[in-house]
XYZ file of C-alpha atoms in Angstrom:
461
model
C 43.086 -10.421 4.520
C 39.764 -9.974 2.725
C 37.383 -7.543 4.344
C 34.091 -8.770 5.829
C 31.020 -6.648 6.345
C 29.923 -6.264 9.941
C 26.454 -7.431 8.929
C 27.927 -10.665 7.561
C 29.833 -11.288 10.771
C 26.774 -10.829 12.968
C 24.717 -13.063 10.659
C 27.139 -16.014 10.936
C 29.826 -15.325 13.540
C 32.772 -17.728 13.536
C 34.486 -17.143 16.864
C 38.185 -17.881 16.899
C 38.639 -16.778 13.291
C 40.685 -13.797 12.192
C 38.722 -11.085 10.403
C 39.235 -7.710 8.775
C 36.624 -4.972 9.016
C 36.681 -1.383 7.826
C 34.462 1.481 8.878
C 34.013 4.703 10.819
C 34.436 5.209 14.542
C 31.210 5.910 16.371
C 32.726 6.042 19.858
C 35.980 5.321 21.663
C 36.205 4.783 25.398
C 38.407 3.056 27.966
C 41.520 3.545 30.080
C 45.242 2.861 29.963
C 44.678 -0.897 30.224
C 41.912 -1.478 27.680
C 40.028 0.584 25.136
C 36.830 -0.070 23.178
C 36.203 1.256 19.692
C 32.681 1.034 18.260
C 33.066 0.697 14.487
C 30.267 0.904 11.932
C 30.562 0.245 8.195
C 27.004 1.133 7.143
C 25.921 -2.458 6.489
C 23.890 -2.692 9.701
C 22.507 -0.577 12.523
C 24.797 -2.466 14.910
C 28.373 -1.434 15.684
C 31.241 -3.877 16.057
C 33.080 -3.531 19.340
C 36.828 -3.607 18.801
C 38.874 -4.298 21.950
C 42.303 -2.638 21.956
C 45.248 -3.188 24.309
C 46.872 0.284 24.351
C 50.269 -1.270 25.060
C 50.214 -2.945 21.636
C 50.024 0.337 19.702
C 51.856 3.649 19.667
C 50.326 6.582 21.453
C 50.610 8.652 18.256
C 48.450 6.126 16.387
C 45.829 5.939 19.111
C 45.545 9.722 19.213
C 44.310 9.651 15.613
C 41.352 7.449 16.534
C 38.489 9.792 17.340
C 34.768 9.831 16.547
C 34.415 9.976 12.761
C 37.835 8.521 11.934
C 37.995 5.763 9.313
C 39.831 2.563 10.255
C 40.876 -0.855 9.042
C 40.937 -3.412 11.848
C 42.442 -6.903 11.845
C 41.775 -9.165 14.808
C 40.288 -12.302 16.272
C 36.538 -12.700 16.612
C 35.579 -13.737 20.154
C 32.455 -14.012 22.230
C 31.688 -10.690 23.879
C 31.753 -10.335 27.631
C 29.277 -7.467 27.380
C 25.545 -7.813 26.835
C 25.175 -5.288 24.015
C 26.752 -7.467 21.317
C 27.211 -11.221 20.806
C 30.786 -10.996 19.481
C 33.685 -8.564 19.484
C 37.106 -8.288 17.873
C 40.344 -8.558 19.805
C 42.437 -6.134 17.771
C 45.828 -7.185 16.405
C 46.416 -4.520 13.751
C 45.070 -1.002 13.212
C 45.310 1.289 10.203
C 43.897 4.805 10.165
C 42.609 5.831 6.732
C 41.247 9.244 7.636
C 41.108 11.264 10.817
C 38.342 13.548 12.080
C 39.101 16.642 14.108
C 37.516 15.799 17.452
C 36.656 19.438 18.150
C 35.081 20.157 14.750
C 33.426 16.871 13.710
C 29.667 17.650 13.746
C 28.443 14.171 14.723
C 29.514 13.883 18.323
C 27.965 11.355 20.707
C 24.928 13.422 21.632
C 21.441 14.028 20.352
C 21.086 15.983 17.125
C 17.840 17.416 15.791
C 16.657 16.281 12.383
C 16.600 19.943 11.334
C 20.309 20.258 12.153
C 21.139 17.051 10.302
C 19.434 18.375 7.159
C 22.030 21.160 7.192
C 24.805 18.553 7.020
C 23.184 16.144 4.567
C 26.663 15.119 3.378
C 27.332 13.569 6.807
C 23.911 12.537 8.101
C 23.987 9.044 6.470
C 26.628 8.192 9.122
C 24.067 8.534 11.906
C 22.043 5.568 13.126
C 18.800 7.218 12.045
C 19.736 7.902 8.454
C 21.685 4.697 8.050
C 18.460 2.892 8.981
C 16.266 5.061 6.733
C 18.474 4.657 3.666
C 18.894 0.909 4.104
C 15.101 0.611 4.267
C 14.809 2.859 1.202
C 17.128 0.509 -0.691
C 15.167 -2.554 0.388
C 11.880 -1.022 -0.771
C 13.360 -0.030 -4.148
C 14.631 -3.580 -4.662
C 11.275 -5.018 -3.590
C 9.442 -2.855 -6.143
C 11.498 -4.259 -9.005
C 11.098 -7.791 -7.663
C 7.325 -7.427 -7.272
C 6.793 -6.348 -10.861
C 9.390 -8.668 -12.379
C 7.797 -11.664 -10.665
C 4.438 -10.663 -12.203
C 5.714 -10.360 -15.796
C 5.853 -6.564 -15.947
C 8.459 -4.813 -18.093
C 10.521 -1.927 -16.705
C 10.310 1.082 -19.054
C 12.479 4.214 -18.891
C 10.360 7.239 -19.751
C 11.759 10.714 -20.590
C 12.870 13.126 -17.890
C 12.743 15.996 -20.409
C 9.293 16.413 -21.942
C 7.138 18.856 -23.856
C 3.895 17.599 -22.285
C 2.281 18.237 -18.911
C 0.727 14.964 -17.777
C -1.170 16.559 -14.912
C -2.227 19.740 -16.662
C -1.324 21.808 -13.610
C 1.495 23.768 -15.212
C 3.822 23.506 -12.186
C 6.879 22.447 -14.166
C 10.579 23.320 -14.277
C 11.706 24.706 -17.630
C 14.641 23.132 -19.461
C 16.575 25.501 -21.691
C 20.013 26.340 -23.069
C 18.986 29.896 -23.986
C 21.077 32.742 -22.618
C 18.828 34.079 -19.862
C 20.663 37.412 -19.981
C 19.856 37.795 -23.671
C 16.708 35.822 -24.420
C 15.797 35.694 -28.141
C 12.339 37.021 -28.935
C 9.843 36.562 -31.756
C 8.478 39.630 -33.590
C 5.507 39.394 -31.193
C 7.852 39.679 -28.193
C 7.503 36.087 -26.993
C 10.435 33.811 -26.175
C 11.702 32.297 -29.429
C 11.993 28.641 -28.482
C 12.951 27.795 -32.076
C 16.420 28.947 -31.079
C 16.497 26.630 -28.040
C 18.174 23.210 -27.959
C 15.013 21.196 -28.689
C 13.520 23.991 -30.839
C 10.433 24.005 -28.616
C 9.482 24.691 -25.010
C 10.479 21.769 -22.747
C 10.264 20.929 -19.062
C 11.270 18.371 -16.454
C 8.627 15.679 -16.264
C 5.949 15.539 -13.589
C 5.071 11.961 -14.531
C 6.081 9.130 -16.818
C 2.472 8.029 -17.167
C 1.618 9.208 -20.681
C 4.675 7.574 -22.216
C 4.093 4.560 -19.976
C 0.649 4.126 -21.489
C 2.189 3.952 -24.953
C 4.411 1.076 -23.841
C 1.562 -0.737 -22.079
C -0.477 -0.617 -25.283
C 2.227 -2.748 -26.893
C 3.841 -4.800 -24.130
C 0.737 -5.283 -21.972
C 2.175 -4.792 -18.486
C 4.830 -2.164 -17.773
C 6.077 0.016 -14.916
C 8.294 3.048 -14.604
C 10.433 3.998 -11.621
C 12.198 7.303 -11.986
C 12.614 10.882 -10.826
C 9.821 13.413 -11.282
C 9.678 17.132 -10.620
C 7.071 19.626 -9.418
C 7.704 23.366 -9.292
C 5.161 23.741 -6.507
C 6.110 26.390 -3.970
C 5.221 24.237 -0.975
C 7.194 23.876 2.235
C 5.038 21.241 3.922
C 6.517 18.050 5.451
C 4.864 16.060 2.625
C 6.204 17.814 -0.489
C 9.436 17.742 -2.480
C 10.379 19.438 -5.735
C 12.271 16.325 -6.864
C 10.972 12.882 -5.952
C 10.685 9.350 -7.321
C 7.560 7.750 -8.732
C 6.530 4.180 -9.458
C 3.941 4.132 -12.231
C 2.597 0.824 -13.576
C 0.324 0.836 -16.617
C -1.696 -2.238 -17.569
C -3.510 -2.986 -20.823
C -6.882 -4.744 -20.457
C -7.208 -3.693 -16.773
C -10.274 -1.939 -15.418
C -10.562 0.070 -12.199
C -11.159 -3.071 -10.104
C -8.060 -4.817 -11.491
C -6.172 -1.602 -10.768
C -7.271 -1.535 -7.129
C -6.427 -5.214 -6.669
C -2.894 -4.733 -7.990
C -2.262 -1.598 -5.928
C -3.409 -3.256 -2.702
C -1.360 -6.369 -3.427
C 1.729 -4.280 -4.153
C 1.494 -2.132 -1.008
C 1.056 -5.173 1.218
C 3.982 -6.896 -0.499
C 6.283 -3.909 -0.004
C 5.407 -3.392 3.657
C 5.822 -7.107 4.362
C 9.172 -7.113 2.547
C 10.397 -4.376 4.872
C 9.134 -6.274 7.925
C 10.855 -9.449 6.746
C 14.167 -7.896 5.720
C 14.694 -4.672 7.713
C 13.607 -5.589 11.236
C 16.787 -4.384 12.977
C 16.415 -0.937 11.440
C 12.655 -0.872 12.030
C 13.124 -1.785 15.691
C 15.592 1.079 16.084
C 13.176 3.575 14.480
C 10.290 2.123 16.489
C 12.229 2.719 19.702
C 13.601 6.162 18.848
C 10.818 7.862 16.878
C 7.511 6.027 16.670
C 6.456 3.482 19.296
C 3.569 2.289 17.107
C 5.555 1.903 13.878
C 5.890 -1.884 13.681
C 2.320 -2.468 14.886
C 1.050 -0.066 12.212
C 3.037 -1.803 9.464
C 1.793 -5.211 10.549
C -1.808 -3.994 10.599
C -1.592 -2.756 6.994
C -0.467 -6.205 5.880
C -3.117 -7.997 7.915
C -6.363 -6.179 7.039
C -8.249 -5.833 3.740
C -8.353 -2.290 2.390
C -11.781 -0.665 2.660
C -13.252 0.444 -0.679
C -15.754 3.302 -0.880
C -16.842 5.860 -3.458
C -16.061 9.542 -3.140
C -19.771 10.253 -2.619
C -19.949 7.719 0.244
C -16.856 9.282 1.788
C -18.337 12.784 1.631
C -21.537 11.570 3.288
C -19.594 9.892 6.083
C -17.575 13.046 6.695
C -20.659 15.269 6.664
C -22.402 13.075 9.250
C -19.292 12.518 11.382
C -20.043 15.291 13.860
C -16.455 16.525 13.452
C -15.642 20.214 13.044
C -13.132 20.141 10.220
C -10.941 23.090 9.364
C -11.853 22.670 5.684
C -15.589 22.376 4.931
C -16.783 19.110 3.383
C -18.863 19.562 0.248
C -19.378 17.358 -2.791
C -17.088 18.471 -5.588
C -14.117 19.609 -3.487
C -10.912 17.659 -3.010
C -10.325 15.850 0.270
C -7.845 17.388 2.698
C -5.474 15.452 4.920
C -7.775 15.870 7.932
C -10.596 14.243 5.952
C -8.351 11.408 4.785
C -7.128 10.742 8.317
C -10.681 10.632 9.652
C -11.768 8.078 7.041
C -8.769 5.816 7.740
C -9.399 6.023 11.487
C -13.133 5.414 10.976
C -12.536 2.123 9.147
C -9.340 1.278 11.069
C -7.807 0.237 7.755
C -6.346 1.730 4.597
C -9.101 3.151 2.392
C -9.482 3.150 -1.390
C -11.733 5.944 -2.658
C -13.109 5.757 -6.195
C -15.343 7.734 -8.565
C -14.197 11.296 -7.907
C -15.803 14.347 -9.515
C -14.251 14.786 -12.948
C -13.645 18.493 -12.374
C -10.980 17.827 -9.724
C -9.181 15.061 -11.624
C -6.857 14.834 -14.626
C -8.005 14.840 -18.252
C -7.016 11.224 -19.002
C -9.322 9.517 -16.482
C -12.207 7.436 -17.833
C -15.552 9.158 -17.493
C -18.446 7.382 -15.820
C -21.894 7.251 -17.406
C -23.244 9.805 -14.932
C -21.286 12.547 -16.692
C -20.079 13.888 -13.350
C -17.476 11.422 -12.078
C -14.437 9.536 -13.348
C -12.989 6.119 -12.539
C -10.259 7.493 -10.330
C -8.866 5.834 -7.234
C -6.848 7.155 -4.313
C -5.425 4.940 -1.581
C -5.252 6.481 1.889
C -2.861 5.159 4.546
C -2.765 5.785 8.290
C -1.158 9.159 9.089
C 0.347 9.543 5.618
C -2.933 10.223 3.798
C -2.885 9.668 0.036
C -0.111 7.275 -0.931
C -1.361 6.151 -4.369
C -3.375 7.933 -7.027
C -4.595 6.227 -10.156
C -7.454 5.545 -12.517
C -8.816 3.612 -15.397
C -7.698 5.616 -18.425
C -10.098 7.013 -20.995
C -9.732 4.788 -24.057
C -12.411 6.496 -26.164
C -10.864 8.943 -28.652
C -13.774 11.382 -28.854
C -14.291 11.574 -25.086
C -10.566 12.084 -24.483
C -10.341 14.796 -27.147
C -13.384 16.613 -25.758
C -11.911 16.519 -22.254
C -8.613 17.967 -23.492
C -10.546 20.773 -25.167
C -12.709 21.368 -22.077
C -9.558 21.826 -19.998
C -7.993 24.068 -22.674
C -4.918 21.883 -22.928
C -2.597 22.118 -25.966
C -4.193 19.594 -28.318
C -1.311 19.650 -30.810
C 1.174 18.647 -28.091
C -0.781 15.471 -27.312
C -1.392 14.203 -30.857
C 0.699 11.087 -30.223
C -1.227 10.291 -27.038
C -4.536 10.689 -28.848
C -3.398 8.431 -31.695
C -3.161 5.437 -29.363
C -6.953 5.734 -29.058
C -7.256 5.512 -32.859
C -5.217 2.374 -33.417
C -6.254 -0.691 -31.435
C -7.481 1.082 -28.323
C -8.258 -1.104 -25.298
C -9.429 -0.604 -21.719
C -6.371 0.089 -19.577
C -5.481 1.451 -16.156
C -2.585 2.504 -13.990
C -1.518 4.341 -10.865
C 1.329 6.298 -9.323
C 3.058 5.573 -6.021
C 5.180 8.362 -4.580
C 8.254 6.483 -3.416
C 9.199 8.953 -0.693
C 5.705 8.777 0.800
C 6.051 5.002 0.957
C 9.437 5.326 2.684
C 7.943 7.931 5.022
C 5.216 5.502 6.041
C 7.514 2.500 6.466
C 10.157 4.357 8.490
C 7.793 6.383 10.667
C 9.660 9.604 9.924
C 7.528 12.743 10.008
C 9.170 14.884 7.313
C 9.613 13.765 3.723
C 12.960 15.589 3.588
C 14.315 12.915 5.909
C 13.679 9.946 3.619
C 15.609 11.131 0.531
C 19.381 11.643 0.706
C 19.476 15.171 -0.723
C 16.058 16.878 -0.618
C 15.106 19.513 -3.151
C 12.613 22.027 -1.809
C 11.844 25.730 -2.420
C 15.049 27.686 -1.751
C 17.115 24.551 -1.158
C 19.330 22.828 -3.732
C 22.396 22.342 -1.523
C 24.680 19.307 -1.871
């Protein structure tokens, strides 16, 4: 008999039909006359109740069925007499694929802290919480590709190994095949990268943006969606060393087009989750965040508020709040400042025109000589969820900025050349995928929205 997913059965139950399901035992209870096995196959938050007559099966077989065991069940689908599920399976045949030692299996029917579950990341997807989170993560990833495909964007794969630092911060992981116990040196005593695999110093990318711009200046509308890496020694609930980024780049877009697209995309993604992941969202709303669904619906419903950095600073300075970090023009906004602005407008906020000294070299300079056409989008609780800008298309201004920031000019020759040959106004932004998933799921630690988090001191699994 062909297997059916539990999700498919609940979507269109055909009572009276024989079905086969396969999955893992969440619970088993009952007595000598009847037993109930809750089976879950990962396709839905809901378990299928399997009703077993113990007299129909050997005691040795039934002993193997404990929490965590993997089963194949054949039986008849009937209306459930209980209120927790609409249908159940009257079991005719049972096959045990794999057993789980009842005394040692870590996921017993009791509450587990999220900290504990991070220590068993190989098993935590079997819990209701992480099953819900990872199904939502999948839905959002699919929705991203659909959003851009439906708007005539092309998906570009940019390098993971790179010799450039898109952000200029220097917090990058080195890539090398050199023998670290016997590193070759130049006569000056420096590492001789000529003897390395790529014959130059290389790193894991912090962004696909620079290469994405090259593609946009030929194909018009492109996006990247891939892993990025930051060697930032940060243990906050908002930072990972390995994470995924969505980075669209658009030729002939200015900062206003950029903001319009970013707002449209965020609303589309949140609405997609509301439309397609409600069972999982309701579970997370009940277990972790009572305001989750209301907050998601509000983001879809209201226009994003747009203000300049200078306007934001003035609002913060006249707020009457005693912030931990002082508010002065020219400093970057902290999470407490971002949260206050979002709460003040009761809506997501887009901040533009930041001081150039706190932003990246590639952002288009305004005529005032002090600010650039940057934009950050702030969400409730999460803070910054998108960062972007109109890119500097003027060759001389871009070159001067690279020199001002003492960046390696010779390593960016190819980027500069795009400003020599048919340069156009263009813009783009970056969306940290895990921060989006964090917002949509209501989880409070970014390590709980990626299957195997990479953080300082942690590369397990």
